[in-house]
């Protein structure tokens, strides 16, 4: 990793104990090699959280009865743009049990013309059913989506299929973001199924701005994604539904970046929204989990999820050019530090390019959804072409 003389990139407007309802920017980060960092992302005044639980019911095809599918928690959202609106696809949990990972998750749909005022559908758009994918999805459900769009308007979702035994990346596609076709496990066919039954999560497909839209782009002739939570790994694809994990010289998963002792990401480096090509390289926003013991960064609460950024070489997506030593986004508001996950979480998963701004959607303490916006000359950083 390149290390250069650090300079202050952004001064925090709020302390870690900040309150909701006020204009908040992310905490100070150190810029290590020029103006490559995406941001600052600012929480708009008086609008967050933008999605919260509600007692809406739908007829569950598995339980054969009406279920309040988003009664307990709404969090960890994907985001994209369609027909002049931002669409947020969020994870919602029912109240079928108590404890993280013990309820059933489904994916809900919300849309907005301004990025903050949401109109939601009454029923989820992706959920476990009596289909070919029941074995991998029931009864934990469909979790933590990331969504990206092709140039011709095909939306690709990578989500976690959770059967309460093994979490695995699965793929679904759609033209309208409401009707989805499931394709099963992302790694099912690679290497004769070698990685079909490993734990896998958090896939961030590489994208770029073209004709004013954030769309999926190829890297060296193939679709490319970063994935993983315990380390940043990679996978490639020719068709966006079947993915091949990248291996190292020992024929094992190639780990591009790992957690760092003494830093905010000392426990996990979990990939966030779709990675984005910029004038400086490929930027991957990710979720760093702080440790609990001597390996943690004492500046942040033990176990807290804060957001970081990697810069990868555009011509060699495995090469880390730079990495933030301090998070650019941390739990500040009360609703970001109280809920299912009380250690504090701003879990970033959705990134939408809309009206020359970047809208970052994130899960708050595994309980609600909020947004932060970057409009600070963002177009000068993005690599755009027609």
Phi, psi and omega in degrees: 000134179289130176239121178235173180302127185278145172227156182285129181265322184208134178262131183296140175265347182223156173275172179299335181270017184308167183243161179281165176085359177241159179291124186230138172248168180288163182288170182298138173232160179258126177270130191250345180202062176091192187267052182271340188291134175280128181142183004285152173258123186247133174286119179294151185292133166066020183242338184272149354287152183267341176224127180228162180301149175212157188274037179292143180244153169213159183280107182286122181290345179270315182272351177058036179200162177296139182229137173278087195287340179233035185285325189268309186208146174228122187198185174042074188263149164266165178208147176202186182232138175210132175052045176075017179227149168277132176248127178248123178250111191242152176280132179232141180243141173277191181245040185283347180198181178239139177111147181298127179084003184254353175264181175260131179256144175224162183257121179262166184238130173221147178225156185208141175270346180237000178087351183233328179267116190254137170250126189244150174277157182283338183239153176292160181254346175217127188196161176296142181212176176280071182228190183291352186248010179304319185297328182266348186246342187254132011244019177286322172106201182250120189237158162044065182284149163235137184230137174221160187241141173277169180299328182267015171087021173268127179264131182244124179248128167254122182224167178266118172273122188235109179260017182067015174235313184213122175278131182218145177292132176231163186236141171219152179229157182201154172260339185238000178071002177245327179250114189247142173255121179278141179243000178087198187293135183296325185255016188299322187265343186293136176051044179057036176083013183303323184252016181292332186240034170258154175293130181212143183210166158061079183253129183239099180288142179286132181230171174204166181270126176220129181052039177078009180235148175272112186230161179292135178235152177274155174236117181053043173086359180227154169291145189223138174220147167267146180207164175115161177237323179282338174200160176273118176248185181219160175208154179235163182205152173260342187228000178075355177248329178250120187243143180245113177300143179275133183252161177263189184293344178263010178067027174246168179305131178280116180265110187281323180211150185227167172301155182237128177296134178089001181243170181296341179252036184289344182256313182219152168233086188262123185302143183257230182293173174309134177296157186225134176285134177233177179294343182259349184143196179267124179257125176247116172277138184216167181255114178262129177259129179284149179284182183248342186238219187293343181280351186282163169270114186291351178285347183231153182300146177300133178080358183289145172262118175238163187255135178238182179219139170252150168242120178252154177292127182296331180268347177218085188294358176266352185263118178278117177274326182197166184199136180291136174272340175237144181293151176267353183208128183224160176296125181233308184289157182302321182285352174270353183233013177216132185152212178299321185246093191280351176287347178103127181214127162240088189267105187274131179219335185245130178224117181241133174263113191214120179053047176064026174228158172255126178253119181255117181255139187213156176273137182253107177053034180057033185222329182215173180241137177226173182224147170227148190235138175243117175230022183274077177055041187294329183296337179287343181263329184283143177273104184251148174205162182255000000 
